[in-house]
Coordinates of C-alpha atoms in Angstrom, one line a residue:
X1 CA -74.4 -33.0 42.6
X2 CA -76.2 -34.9 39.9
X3 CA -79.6 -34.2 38.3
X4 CA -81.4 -37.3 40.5
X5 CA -79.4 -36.0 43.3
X6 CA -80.7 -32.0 43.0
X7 CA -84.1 -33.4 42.4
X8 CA -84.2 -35.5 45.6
X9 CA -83.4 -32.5 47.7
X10 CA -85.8 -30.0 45.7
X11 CA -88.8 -33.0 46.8
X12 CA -87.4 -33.3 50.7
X13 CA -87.2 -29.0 50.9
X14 CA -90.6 -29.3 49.6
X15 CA -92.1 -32.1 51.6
X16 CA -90.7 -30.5 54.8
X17 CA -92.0 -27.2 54.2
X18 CA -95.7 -28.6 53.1
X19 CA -95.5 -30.8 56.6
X20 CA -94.5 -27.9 58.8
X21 CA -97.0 -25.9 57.7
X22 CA -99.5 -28.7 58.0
X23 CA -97.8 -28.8 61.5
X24 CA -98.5 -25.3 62.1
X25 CA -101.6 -25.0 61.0
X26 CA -102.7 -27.8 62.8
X27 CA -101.7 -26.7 65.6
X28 CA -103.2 -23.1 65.7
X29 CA -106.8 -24.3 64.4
X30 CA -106.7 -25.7 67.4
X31 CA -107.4 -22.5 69.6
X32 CA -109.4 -21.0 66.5
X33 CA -113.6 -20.9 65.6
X34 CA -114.7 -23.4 63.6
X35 CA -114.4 -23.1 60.0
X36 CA -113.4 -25.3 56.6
X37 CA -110.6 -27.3 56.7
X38 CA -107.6 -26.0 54.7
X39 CA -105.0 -27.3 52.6
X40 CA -101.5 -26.9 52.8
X41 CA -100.5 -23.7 51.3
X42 CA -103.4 -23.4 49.5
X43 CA -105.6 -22.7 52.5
X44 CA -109.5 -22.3 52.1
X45 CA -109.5 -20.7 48.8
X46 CA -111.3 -23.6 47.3
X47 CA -114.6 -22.5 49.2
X48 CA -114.4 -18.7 48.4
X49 CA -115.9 -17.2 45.5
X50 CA -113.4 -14.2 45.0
X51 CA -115.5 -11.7 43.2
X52 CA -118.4 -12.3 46.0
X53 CA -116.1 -12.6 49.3
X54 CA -118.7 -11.0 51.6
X55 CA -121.8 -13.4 50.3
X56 CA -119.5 -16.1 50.5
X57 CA -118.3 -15.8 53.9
X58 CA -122.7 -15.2 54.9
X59 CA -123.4 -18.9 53.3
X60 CA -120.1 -20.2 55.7
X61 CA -121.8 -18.3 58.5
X62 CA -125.0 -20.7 58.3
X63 CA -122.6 -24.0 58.4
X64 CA -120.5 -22.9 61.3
X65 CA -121.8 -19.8 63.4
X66 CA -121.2 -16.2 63.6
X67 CA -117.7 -16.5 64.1
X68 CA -115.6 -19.0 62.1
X69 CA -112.2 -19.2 60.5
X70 CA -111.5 -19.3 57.4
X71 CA -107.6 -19.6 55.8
X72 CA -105.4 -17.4 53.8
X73 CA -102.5 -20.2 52.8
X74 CA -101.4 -20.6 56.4
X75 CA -102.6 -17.4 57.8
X76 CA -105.6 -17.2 59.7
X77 CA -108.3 -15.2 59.4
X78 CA -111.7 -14.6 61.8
X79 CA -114.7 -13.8 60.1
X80 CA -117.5 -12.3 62.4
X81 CA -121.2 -12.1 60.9
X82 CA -124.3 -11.0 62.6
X83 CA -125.3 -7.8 64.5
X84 CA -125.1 -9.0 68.0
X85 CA -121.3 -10.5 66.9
X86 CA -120.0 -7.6 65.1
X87 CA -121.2 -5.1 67.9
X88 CA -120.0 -7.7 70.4
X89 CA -116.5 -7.4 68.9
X90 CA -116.3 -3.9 67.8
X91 CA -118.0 -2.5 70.5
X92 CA -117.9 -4.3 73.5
X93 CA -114.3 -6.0 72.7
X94 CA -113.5 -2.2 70.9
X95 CA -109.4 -2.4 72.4
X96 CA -108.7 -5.9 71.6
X97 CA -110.2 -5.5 67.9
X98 CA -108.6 -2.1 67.3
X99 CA -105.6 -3.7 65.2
X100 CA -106.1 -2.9 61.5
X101 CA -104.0 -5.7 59.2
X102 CA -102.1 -3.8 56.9
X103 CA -103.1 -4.2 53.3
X104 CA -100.6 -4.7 51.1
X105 CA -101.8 -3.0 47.7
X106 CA -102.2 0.5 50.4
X107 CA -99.2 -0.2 51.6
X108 CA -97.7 -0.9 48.0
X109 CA -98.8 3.1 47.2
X110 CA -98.0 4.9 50.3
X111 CA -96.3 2.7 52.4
X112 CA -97.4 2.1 56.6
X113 CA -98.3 5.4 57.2
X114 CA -101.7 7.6 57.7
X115 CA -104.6 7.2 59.4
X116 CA -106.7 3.6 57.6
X117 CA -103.5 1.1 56.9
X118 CA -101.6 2.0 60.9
X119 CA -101.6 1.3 64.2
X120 CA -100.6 1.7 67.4
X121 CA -99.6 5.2 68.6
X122 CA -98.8 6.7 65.2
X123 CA -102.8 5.5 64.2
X124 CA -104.8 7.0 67.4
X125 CA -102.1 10.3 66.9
X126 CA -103.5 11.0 63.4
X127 CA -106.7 9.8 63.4
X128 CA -107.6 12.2 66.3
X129 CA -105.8 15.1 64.4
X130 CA -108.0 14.2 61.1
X131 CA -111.0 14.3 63.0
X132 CA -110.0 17.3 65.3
X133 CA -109.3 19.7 61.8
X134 CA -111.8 18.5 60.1
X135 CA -113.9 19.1 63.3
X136 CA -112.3 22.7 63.5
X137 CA -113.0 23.3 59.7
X138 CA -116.6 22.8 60.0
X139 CA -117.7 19.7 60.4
X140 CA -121.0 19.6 61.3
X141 CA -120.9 23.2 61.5
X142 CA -122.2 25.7 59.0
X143 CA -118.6 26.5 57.9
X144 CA -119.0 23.0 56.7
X145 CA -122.6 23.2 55.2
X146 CA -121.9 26.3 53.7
X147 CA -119.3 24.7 51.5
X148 CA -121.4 21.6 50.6
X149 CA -124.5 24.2 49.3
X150 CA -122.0 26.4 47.1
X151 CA -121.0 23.4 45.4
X152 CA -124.6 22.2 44.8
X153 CA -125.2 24.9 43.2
X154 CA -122.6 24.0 40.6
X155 CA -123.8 20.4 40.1
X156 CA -127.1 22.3 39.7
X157 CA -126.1 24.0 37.1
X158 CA -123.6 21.0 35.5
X159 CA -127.1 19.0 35.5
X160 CA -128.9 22.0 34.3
X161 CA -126.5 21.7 31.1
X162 CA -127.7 18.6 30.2
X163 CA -131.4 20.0 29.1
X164 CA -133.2 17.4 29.9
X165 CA -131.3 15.1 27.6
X166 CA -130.1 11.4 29.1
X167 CA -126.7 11.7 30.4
X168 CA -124.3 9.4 33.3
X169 CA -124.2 11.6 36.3
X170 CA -121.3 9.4 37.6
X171 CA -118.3 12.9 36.7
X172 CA -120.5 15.7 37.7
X173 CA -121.3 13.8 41.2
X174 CA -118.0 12.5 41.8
X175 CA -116.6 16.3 41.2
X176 CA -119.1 18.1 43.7
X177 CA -118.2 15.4 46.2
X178 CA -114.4 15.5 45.6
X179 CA -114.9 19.0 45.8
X180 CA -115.9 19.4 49.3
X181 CA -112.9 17.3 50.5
X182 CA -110.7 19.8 48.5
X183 CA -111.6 22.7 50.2
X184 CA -110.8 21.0 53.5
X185 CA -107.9 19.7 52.3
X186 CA -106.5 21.9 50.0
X187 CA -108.5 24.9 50.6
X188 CA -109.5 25.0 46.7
X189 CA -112.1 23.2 44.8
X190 CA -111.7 22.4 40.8
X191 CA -113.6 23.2 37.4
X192 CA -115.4 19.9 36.7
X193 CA -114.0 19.9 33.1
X194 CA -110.6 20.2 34.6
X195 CA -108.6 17.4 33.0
X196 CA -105.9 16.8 35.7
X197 CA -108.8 16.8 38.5
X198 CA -110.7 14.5 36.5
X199 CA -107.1 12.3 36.1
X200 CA -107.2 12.0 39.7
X201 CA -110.4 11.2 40.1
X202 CA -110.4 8.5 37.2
X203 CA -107.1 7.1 39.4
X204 CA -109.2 7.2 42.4
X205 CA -111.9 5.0 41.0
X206 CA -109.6 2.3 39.3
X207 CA -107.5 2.0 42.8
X208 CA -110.8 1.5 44.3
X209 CA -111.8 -0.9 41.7
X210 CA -108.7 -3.1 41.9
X211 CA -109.4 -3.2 45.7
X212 CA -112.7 -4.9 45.1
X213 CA -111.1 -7.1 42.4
X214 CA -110.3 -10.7 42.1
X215 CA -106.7 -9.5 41.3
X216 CA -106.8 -7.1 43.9
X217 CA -107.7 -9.7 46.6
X218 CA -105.3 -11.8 45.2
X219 CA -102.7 -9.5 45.6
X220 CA -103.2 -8.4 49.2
X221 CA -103.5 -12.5 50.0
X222 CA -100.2 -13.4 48.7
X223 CA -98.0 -10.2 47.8
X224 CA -94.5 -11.9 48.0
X225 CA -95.4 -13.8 45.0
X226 CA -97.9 -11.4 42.7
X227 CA -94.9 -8.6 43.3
X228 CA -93.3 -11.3 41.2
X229 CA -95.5 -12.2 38.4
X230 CA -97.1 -10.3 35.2
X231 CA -100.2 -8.5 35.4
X232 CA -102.6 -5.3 35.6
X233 CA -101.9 -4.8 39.7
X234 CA -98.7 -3.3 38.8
X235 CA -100.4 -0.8 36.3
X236 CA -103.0 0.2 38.5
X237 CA -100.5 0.3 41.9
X238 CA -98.1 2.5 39.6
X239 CA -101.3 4.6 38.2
X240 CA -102.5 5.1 41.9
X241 CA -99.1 6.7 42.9
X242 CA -100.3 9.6 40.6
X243 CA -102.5 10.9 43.0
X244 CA -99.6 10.8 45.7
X245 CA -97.5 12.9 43.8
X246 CA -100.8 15.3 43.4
X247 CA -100.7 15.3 46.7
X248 CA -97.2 16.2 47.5
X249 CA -97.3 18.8 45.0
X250 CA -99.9 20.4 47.0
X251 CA -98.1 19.8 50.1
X252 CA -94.9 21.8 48.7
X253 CA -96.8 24.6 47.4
X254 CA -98.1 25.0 50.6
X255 CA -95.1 25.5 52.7
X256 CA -93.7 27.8 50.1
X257 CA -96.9 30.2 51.5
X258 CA -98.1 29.0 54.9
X259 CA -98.5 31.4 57.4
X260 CA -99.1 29.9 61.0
X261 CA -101.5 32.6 62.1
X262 CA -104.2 31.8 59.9
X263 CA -104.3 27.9 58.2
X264 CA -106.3 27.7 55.3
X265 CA -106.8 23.9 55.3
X266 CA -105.6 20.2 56.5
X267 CA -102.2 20.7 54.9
X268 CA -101.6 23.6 56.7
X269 CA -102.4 22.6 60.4
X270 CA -100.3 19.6 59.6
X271 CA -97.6 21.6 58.6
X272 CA -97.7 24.0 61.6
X273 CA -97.7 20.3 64.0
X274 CA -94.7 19.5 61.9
X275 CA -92.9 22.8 62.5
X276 CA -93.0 22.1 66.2
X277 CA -91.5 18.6 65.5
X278 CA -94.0 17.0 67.3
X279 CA -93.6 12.9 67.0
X280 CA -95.8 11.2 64.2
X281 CA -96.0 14.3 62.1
X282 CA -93.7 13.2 59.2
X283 CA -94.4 14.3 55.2
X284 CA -95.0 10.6 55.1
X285 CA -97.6 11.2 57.2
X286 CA -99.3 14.2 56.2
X287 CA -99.5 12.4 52.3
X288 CA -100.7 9.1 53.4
X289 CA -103.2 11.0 55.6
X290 CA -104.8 13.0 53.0
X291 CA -104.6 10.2 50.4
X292 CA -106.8 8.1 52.7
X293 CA -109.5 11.4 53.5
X294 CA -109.8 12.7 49.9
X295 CA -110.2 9.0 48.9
X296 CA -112.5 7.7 51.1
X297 CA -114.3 11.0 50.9
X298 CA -114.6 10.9 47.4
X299 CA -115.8 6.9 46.7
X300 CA -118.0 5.9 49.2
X301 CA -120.0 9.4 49.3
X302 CA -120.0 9.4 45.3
X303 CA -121.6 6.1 45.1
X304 CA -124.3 6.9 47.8
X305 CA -125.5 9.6 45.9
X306 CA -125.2 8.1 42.2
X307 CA -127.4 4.9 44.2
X308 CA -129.8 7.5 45.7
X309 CA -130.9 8.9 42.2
X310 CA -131.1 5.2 40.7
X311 CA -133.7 4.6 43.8
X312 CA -135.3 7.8 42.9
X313 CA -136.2 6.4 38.9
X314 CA -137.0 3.1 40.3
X315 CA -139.6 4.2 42.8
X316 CA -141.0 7.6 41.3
X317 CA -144.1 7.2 44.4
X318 CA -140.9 7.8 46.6
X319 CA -139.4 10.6 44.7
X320 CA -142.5 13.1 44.5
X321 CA -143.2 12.3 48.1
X322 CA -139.2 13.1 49.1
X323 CA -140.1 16.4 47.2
X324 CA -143.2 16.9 48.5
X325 CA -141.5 17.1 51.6
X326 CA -138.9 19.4 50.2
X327 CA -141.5 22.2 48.9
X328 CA -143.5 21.6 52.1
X329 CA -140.1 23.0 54.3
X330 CA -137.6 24.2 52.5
X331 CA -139.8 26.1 49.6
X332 CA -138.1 27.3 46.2
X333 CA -136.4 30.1 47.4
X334 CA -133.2 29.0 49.0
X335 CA -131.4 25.5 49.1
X336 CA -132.0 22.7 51.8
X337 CA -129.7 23.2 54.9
X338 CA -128.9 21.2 58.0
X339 CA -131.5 22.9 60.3
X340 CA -134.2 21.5 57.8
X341 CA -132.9 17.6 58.3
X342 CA -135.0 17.9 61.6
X343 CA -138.0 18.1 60.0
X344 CA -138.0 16.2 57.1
X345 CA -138.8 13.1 58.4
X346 CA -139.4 10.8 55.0
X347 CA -136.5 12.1 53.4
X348 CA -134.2 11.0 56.4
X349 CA -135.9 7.6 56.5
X350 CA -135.4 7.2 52.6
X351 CA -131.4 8.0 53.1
X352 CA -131.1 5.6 56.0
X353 CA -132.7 3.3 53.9
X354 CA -130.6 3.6 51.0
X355 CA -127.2 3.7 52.7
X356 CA -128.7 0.2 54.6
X357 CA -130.0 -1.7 51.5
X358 CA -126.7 -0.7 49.3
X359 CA -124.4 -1.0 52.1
X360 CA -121.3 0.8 49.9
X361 CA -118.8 -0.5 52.0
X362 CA -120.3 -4.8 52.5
X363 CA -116.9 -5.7 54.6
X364 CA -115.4 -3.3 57.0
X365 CA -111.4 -3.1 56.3
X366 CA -109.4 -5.8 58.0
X367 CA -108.9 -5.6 61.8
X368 CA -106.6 -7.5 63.2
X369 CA -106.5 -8.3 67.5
X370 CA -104.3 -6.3 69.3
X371 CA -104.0 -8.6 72.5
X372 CA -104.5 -12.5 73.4
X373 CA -108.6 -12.4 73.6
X374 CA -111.3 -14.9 74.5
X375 CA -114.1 -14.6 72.2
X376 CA -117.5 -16.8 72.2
X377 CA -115.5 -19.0 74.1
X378 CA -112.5 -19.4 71.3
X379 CA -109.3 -18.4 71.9
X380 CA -108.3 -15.6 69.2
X381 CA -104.1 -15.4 69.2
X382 CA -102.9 -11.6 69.3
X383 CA -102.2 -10.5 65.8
X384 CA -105.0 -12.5 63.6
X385 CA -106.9 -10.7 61.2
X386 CA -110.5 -10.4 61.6
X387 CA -112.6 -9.0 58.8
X388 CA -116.2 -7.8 60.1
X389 CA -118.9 -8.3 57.8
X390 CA -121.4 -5.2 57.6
X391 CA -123.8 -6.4 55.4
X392 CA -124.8 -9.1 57.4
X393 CA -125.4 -6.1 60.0
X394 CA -127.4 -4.2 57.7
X395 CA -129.4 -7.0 56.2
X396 CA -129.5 -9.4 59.8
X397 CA -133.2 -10.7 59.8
X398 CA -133.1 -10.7 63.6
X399 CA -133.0 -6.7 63.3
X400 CA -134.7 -5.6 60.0
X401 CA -138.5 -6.7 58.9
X402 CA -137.7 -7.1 55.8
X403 CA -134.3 -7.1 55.4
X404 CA -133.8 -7.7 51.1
X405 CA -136.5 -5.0 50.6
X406 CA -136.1 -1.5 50.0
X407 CA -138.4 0.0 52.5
X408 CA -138.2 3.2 54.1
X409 CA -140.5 2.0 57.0
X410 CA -137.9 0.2 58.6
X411 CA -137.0 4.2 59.8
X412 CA -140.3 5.4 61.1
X413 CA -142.3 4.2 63.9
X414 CA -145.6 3.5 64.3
X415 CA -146.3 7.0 64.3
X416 CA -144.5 8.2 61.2
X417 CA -141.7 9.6 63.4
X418 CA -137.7 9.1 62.7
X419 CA -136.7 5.5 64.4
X420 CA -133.4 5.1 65.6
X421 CA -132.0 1.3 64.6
X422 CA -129.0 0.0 66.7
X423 CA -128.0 -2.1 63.6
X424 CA -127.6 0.7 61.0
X425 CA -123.6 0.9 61.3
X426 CA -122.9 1.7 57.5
X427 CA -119.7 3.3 59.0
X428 CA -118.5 0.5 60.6
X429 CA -118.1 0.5 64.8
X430 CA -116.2 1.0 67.8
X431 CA -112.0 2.6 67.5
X432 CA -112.3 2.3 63.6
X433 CA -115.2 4.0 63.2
X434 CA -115.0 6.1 59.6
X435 CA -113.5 9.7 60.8
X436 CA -115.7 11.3 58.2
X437 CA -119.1 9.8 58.9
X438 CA -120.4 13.4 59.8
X439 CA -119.4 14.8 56.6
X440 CA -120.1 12.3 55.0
X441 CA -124.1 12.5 56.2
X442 CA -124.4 16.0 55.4
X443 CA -123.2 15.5 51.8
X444 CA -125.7 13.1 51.1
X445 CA -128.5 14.7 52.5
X446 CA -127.9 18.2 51.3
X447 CA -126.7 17.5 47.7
X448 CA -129.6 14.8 47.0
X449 CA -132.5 17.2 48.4
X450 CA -130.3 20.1 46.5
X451 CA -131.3 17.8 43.3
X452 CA -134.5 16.8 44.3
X453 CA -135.5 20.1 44.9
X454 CA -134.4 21.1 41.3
X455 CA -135.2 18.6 39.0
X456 CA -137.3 15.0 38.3
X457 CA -135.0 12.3 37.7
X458 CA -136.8 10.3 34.9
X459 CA -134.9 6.6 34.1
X460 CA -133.9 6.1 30.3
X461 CA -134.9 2.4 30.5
X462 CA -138.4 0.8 31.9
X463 CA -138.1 1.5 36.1
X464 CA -139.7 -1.6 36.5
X465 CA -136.4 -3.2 34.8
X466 CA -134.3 -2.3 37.0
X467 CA -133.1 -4.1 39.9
X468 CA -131.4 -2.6 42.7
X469 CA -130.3 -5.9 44.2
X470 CA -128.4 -6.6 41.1
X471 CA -127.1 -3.3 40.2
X472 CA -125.8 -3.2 44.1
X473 CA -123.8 -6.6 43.3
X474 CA -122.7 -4.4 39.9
X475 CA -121.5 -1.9 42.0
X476 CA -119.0 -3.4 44.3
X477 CA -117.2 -5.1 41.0
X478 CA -117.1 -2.5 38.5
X479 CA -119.0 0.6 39.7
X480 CA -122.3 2.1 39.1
X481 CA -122.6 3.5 35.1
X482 CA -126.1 4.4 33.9
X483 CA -128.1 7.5 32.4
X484 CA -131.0 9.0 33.4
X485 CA -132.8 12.4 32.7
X486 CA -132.9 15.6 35.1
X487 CA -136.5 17.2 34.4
X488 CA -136.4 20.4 35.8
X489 CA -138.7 21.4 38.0
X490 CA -140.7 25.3 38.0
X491 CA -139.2 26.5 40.8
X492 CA -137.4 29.8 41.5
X493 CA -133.5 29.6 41.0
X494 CA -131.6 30.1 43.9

């Protein structure tokens, strides 16, 4: 075949392909929401902004509704923004949007296994074992809280180190946090200076980082081709498997001395399942499982905190009355515990607030519908993705009074009393719910009034400089990195 000859048939393959998939994608936005019209291939990535998806996908909302479509090449994907939508689908619709769409870059690392990237019977099997142990280990228990005060007292006394000087309370935070999950996982906890912990905690963030990426996103779009090409995902994918083989290390030396009468931590329970061979309990499954808890209990958690004591510099008013509040119930002699949540009103409304107005987690990870569904009157084929956006649950003007404001109020009623809000779902909704939203609460409540209780936070730069809305946006691309001061306060050590 000659040179005009090959060329010709390279151009018809082509053609044909670009007009089937016109064909087919033709043919399924037919059924779909509303939404931009894509291209061949190329789908709707001319209308997203990459580094910004969730803002993005709030300006499409105000074009074409609370649920519209928006491409992936040919793949569809269902965006759902709003409270009364999201609740509508993840609550009241919780079966049919129970899927989760595998991500690729997780599924790159530890494969289609665990509790956040599976489905099906596998999913519901270890997701209620992860929130039965951890449940059984404390939980909400004081087991639990008794954990999360001893390791305050060593980030007290990291921060105490510091003498007042400026310093970035990003490692000390991140290692009192980790920590916690390491004693249920593991059953130890690490020296903050410890360089392998601090390894696997640097891995955590950059895998986490990628995520959020341009690079990262473009790599979970279109994996069959960026599997292909040059580039930094395949550093950071290798560098992620680091913490897997952490993990299995752990996993080993724990058979070598588990004794079935008396687990010491999540390993071990899932060891004695796997001893009985019961289905779904597979070393695959016991590494991708504690991959995804010691993860997502380390990054979200982290950055609530580090977020918390940026609030704290910015609003000093807010800070002295949160430890006014402190000194009023807890006193100097012993650390903040559980039982004093109940009455600490202000300080409860000041954490809600933060974890509204930040909103770590802006788009909940990508559902996908488990059945044929009807949805606001659209027609939503079994196996499309669905991405939920939280943020526009957390800052929906019909539910918040002033929604792009920190404000505290938006938690207390008229009466200076602890208000509920139906729209605060930080953790997601519904069958996907986060498994460690309980520990997750307690962490943030007892190590920030641990802190409060101890020191002054004093900002290095102007307070009146800094602005939370911008430093949130910071965040979600490349993390939060500032200093700040710990003035301690004359109180007794505990």
């Amino acid at each position: 075949m000659d040179l005009a000859s090959t060329v010709a048939l390279c151009f018809c393959i082509f053609l044909g392909c670009f007009l089937l998939t016109s064909w087919k994608t033709h043919q399924k936005r037919q059924r779909l929401p509303p939404g931009p019209t894509p291209l061949p291939l190329l789908g709707t990535l001319r209308k997203i902004k990459p580094h910004l998806l969730y803002e993005t996908y709030i300006k499409l909302s105000k074009e074409y509704g609370p649920v519209f479509t928006v491409w992936m090449g040919s793949a569809p994907v269902v965006v759902l923004c709003g409270y009364d939508t999201v609740k509508d689908a993840l609550v009241n619709h919780a079966e049919e949007f129970s899927g989760r769409h595998i991500i690729k870059s997780g599924e790159k690392v530890i494969g289609g296994y665990g509790i956040t990237n599976n489905n099906g019977v596998e999913w519901q099997t270890m997701r209620r074992f992860a929130v039965s142990t951890l449940r059984n280990f404390g939980m909400g228990k004081r087991s639990m809280e008794e954990r999360v005060q001893e390791e305050a007292r060593h980030l007290i006394k990291d921060i105490k180190d510091t003498d007042g000087k400026a310093f970035d309370p990003m490692i000390p935070i991140q290692s009192a946090v980790s920590n916690v999950i390491c004693a249920v996982m593991f059953g130890e906890r690490f020296d903050y200076k410890d360089q392998k912990f601090q390894q696997i905690l640097h891995a955590v963030d950059k895998y986490f980082l990628f995520i959020r990426s341009f690079i990262g996103q473009l790599y979970n779009a279109i994996p069959v081709i960026m599997d292909y090409l040059p580039g930094p995902h395949h550093r950071i994918l290798e560098e992620s498997k680091s913490l897997k083989t952490f993990i299995q290390e752990k996993i080993d030396s724990h058979q070598q001395t588990l004794n079935s009468e008396s687990p010491r931590d999540f390993i071990d329970c899932f060891l004695m399942k796997a001893s009985k061979k019961e289905p779904w309990f597979s070393n695959e499954n016991l590494v991708a499982s504690t991959f995804n808890m010691f993860t997502a209990g380390t990054e979200t958690t982290t950055g609530s905190i580090q977020y918390s004591l940026l609030v704290m510099v910015k609003y000093p008013n807010i800070q002295s009355k949160v430890q006014q509040e402190i000194d009023d119930v807890v006193g100097p002699g012993r650390l903040p515990s559980i039982d004093d949540r109940l009455k600490m009103t202000y300080t409860n409304a000041v954490i809600l607030e933060i974890q509204r107005f930040v909103d770590i987690v802006p788009m909940a990870l990508l559902h996908s519908i488990t059945r044929d569904t009807e949805f606001y009157g659209y027609s939503i084929p079994k196996g499309t993705t669905v991405i939920p956006i939280l943020t526009s649950v957390l800052h929906d003007p019909k539910q918040w009074e002033t929604p792009e404001e920190f404000n505290p109020a938006h938690f207390l009623d008229e009466k200076g009393a602890l208000r509920n809000r139906a729209a605060f779902m930080p953790f997601s909704a519904g069958k996907r719910l986060c498994p460690g939203e309980g520990l997750a609460r307690m962490e943030i409540f007892l190590f920030l009034t641990a802190l409060l209780q101890k020191f002054t936070f004093q900002s290095v730069a102007d307070p009146a400089s800094l602005d939370l809305a911008v430093l949130r946006r910071e965040f979600r691309r490349t993390g939060l990195s500032f200093e700040l001061r710990a003035v301690p306060r004359q109180v007794t050590q505990v």
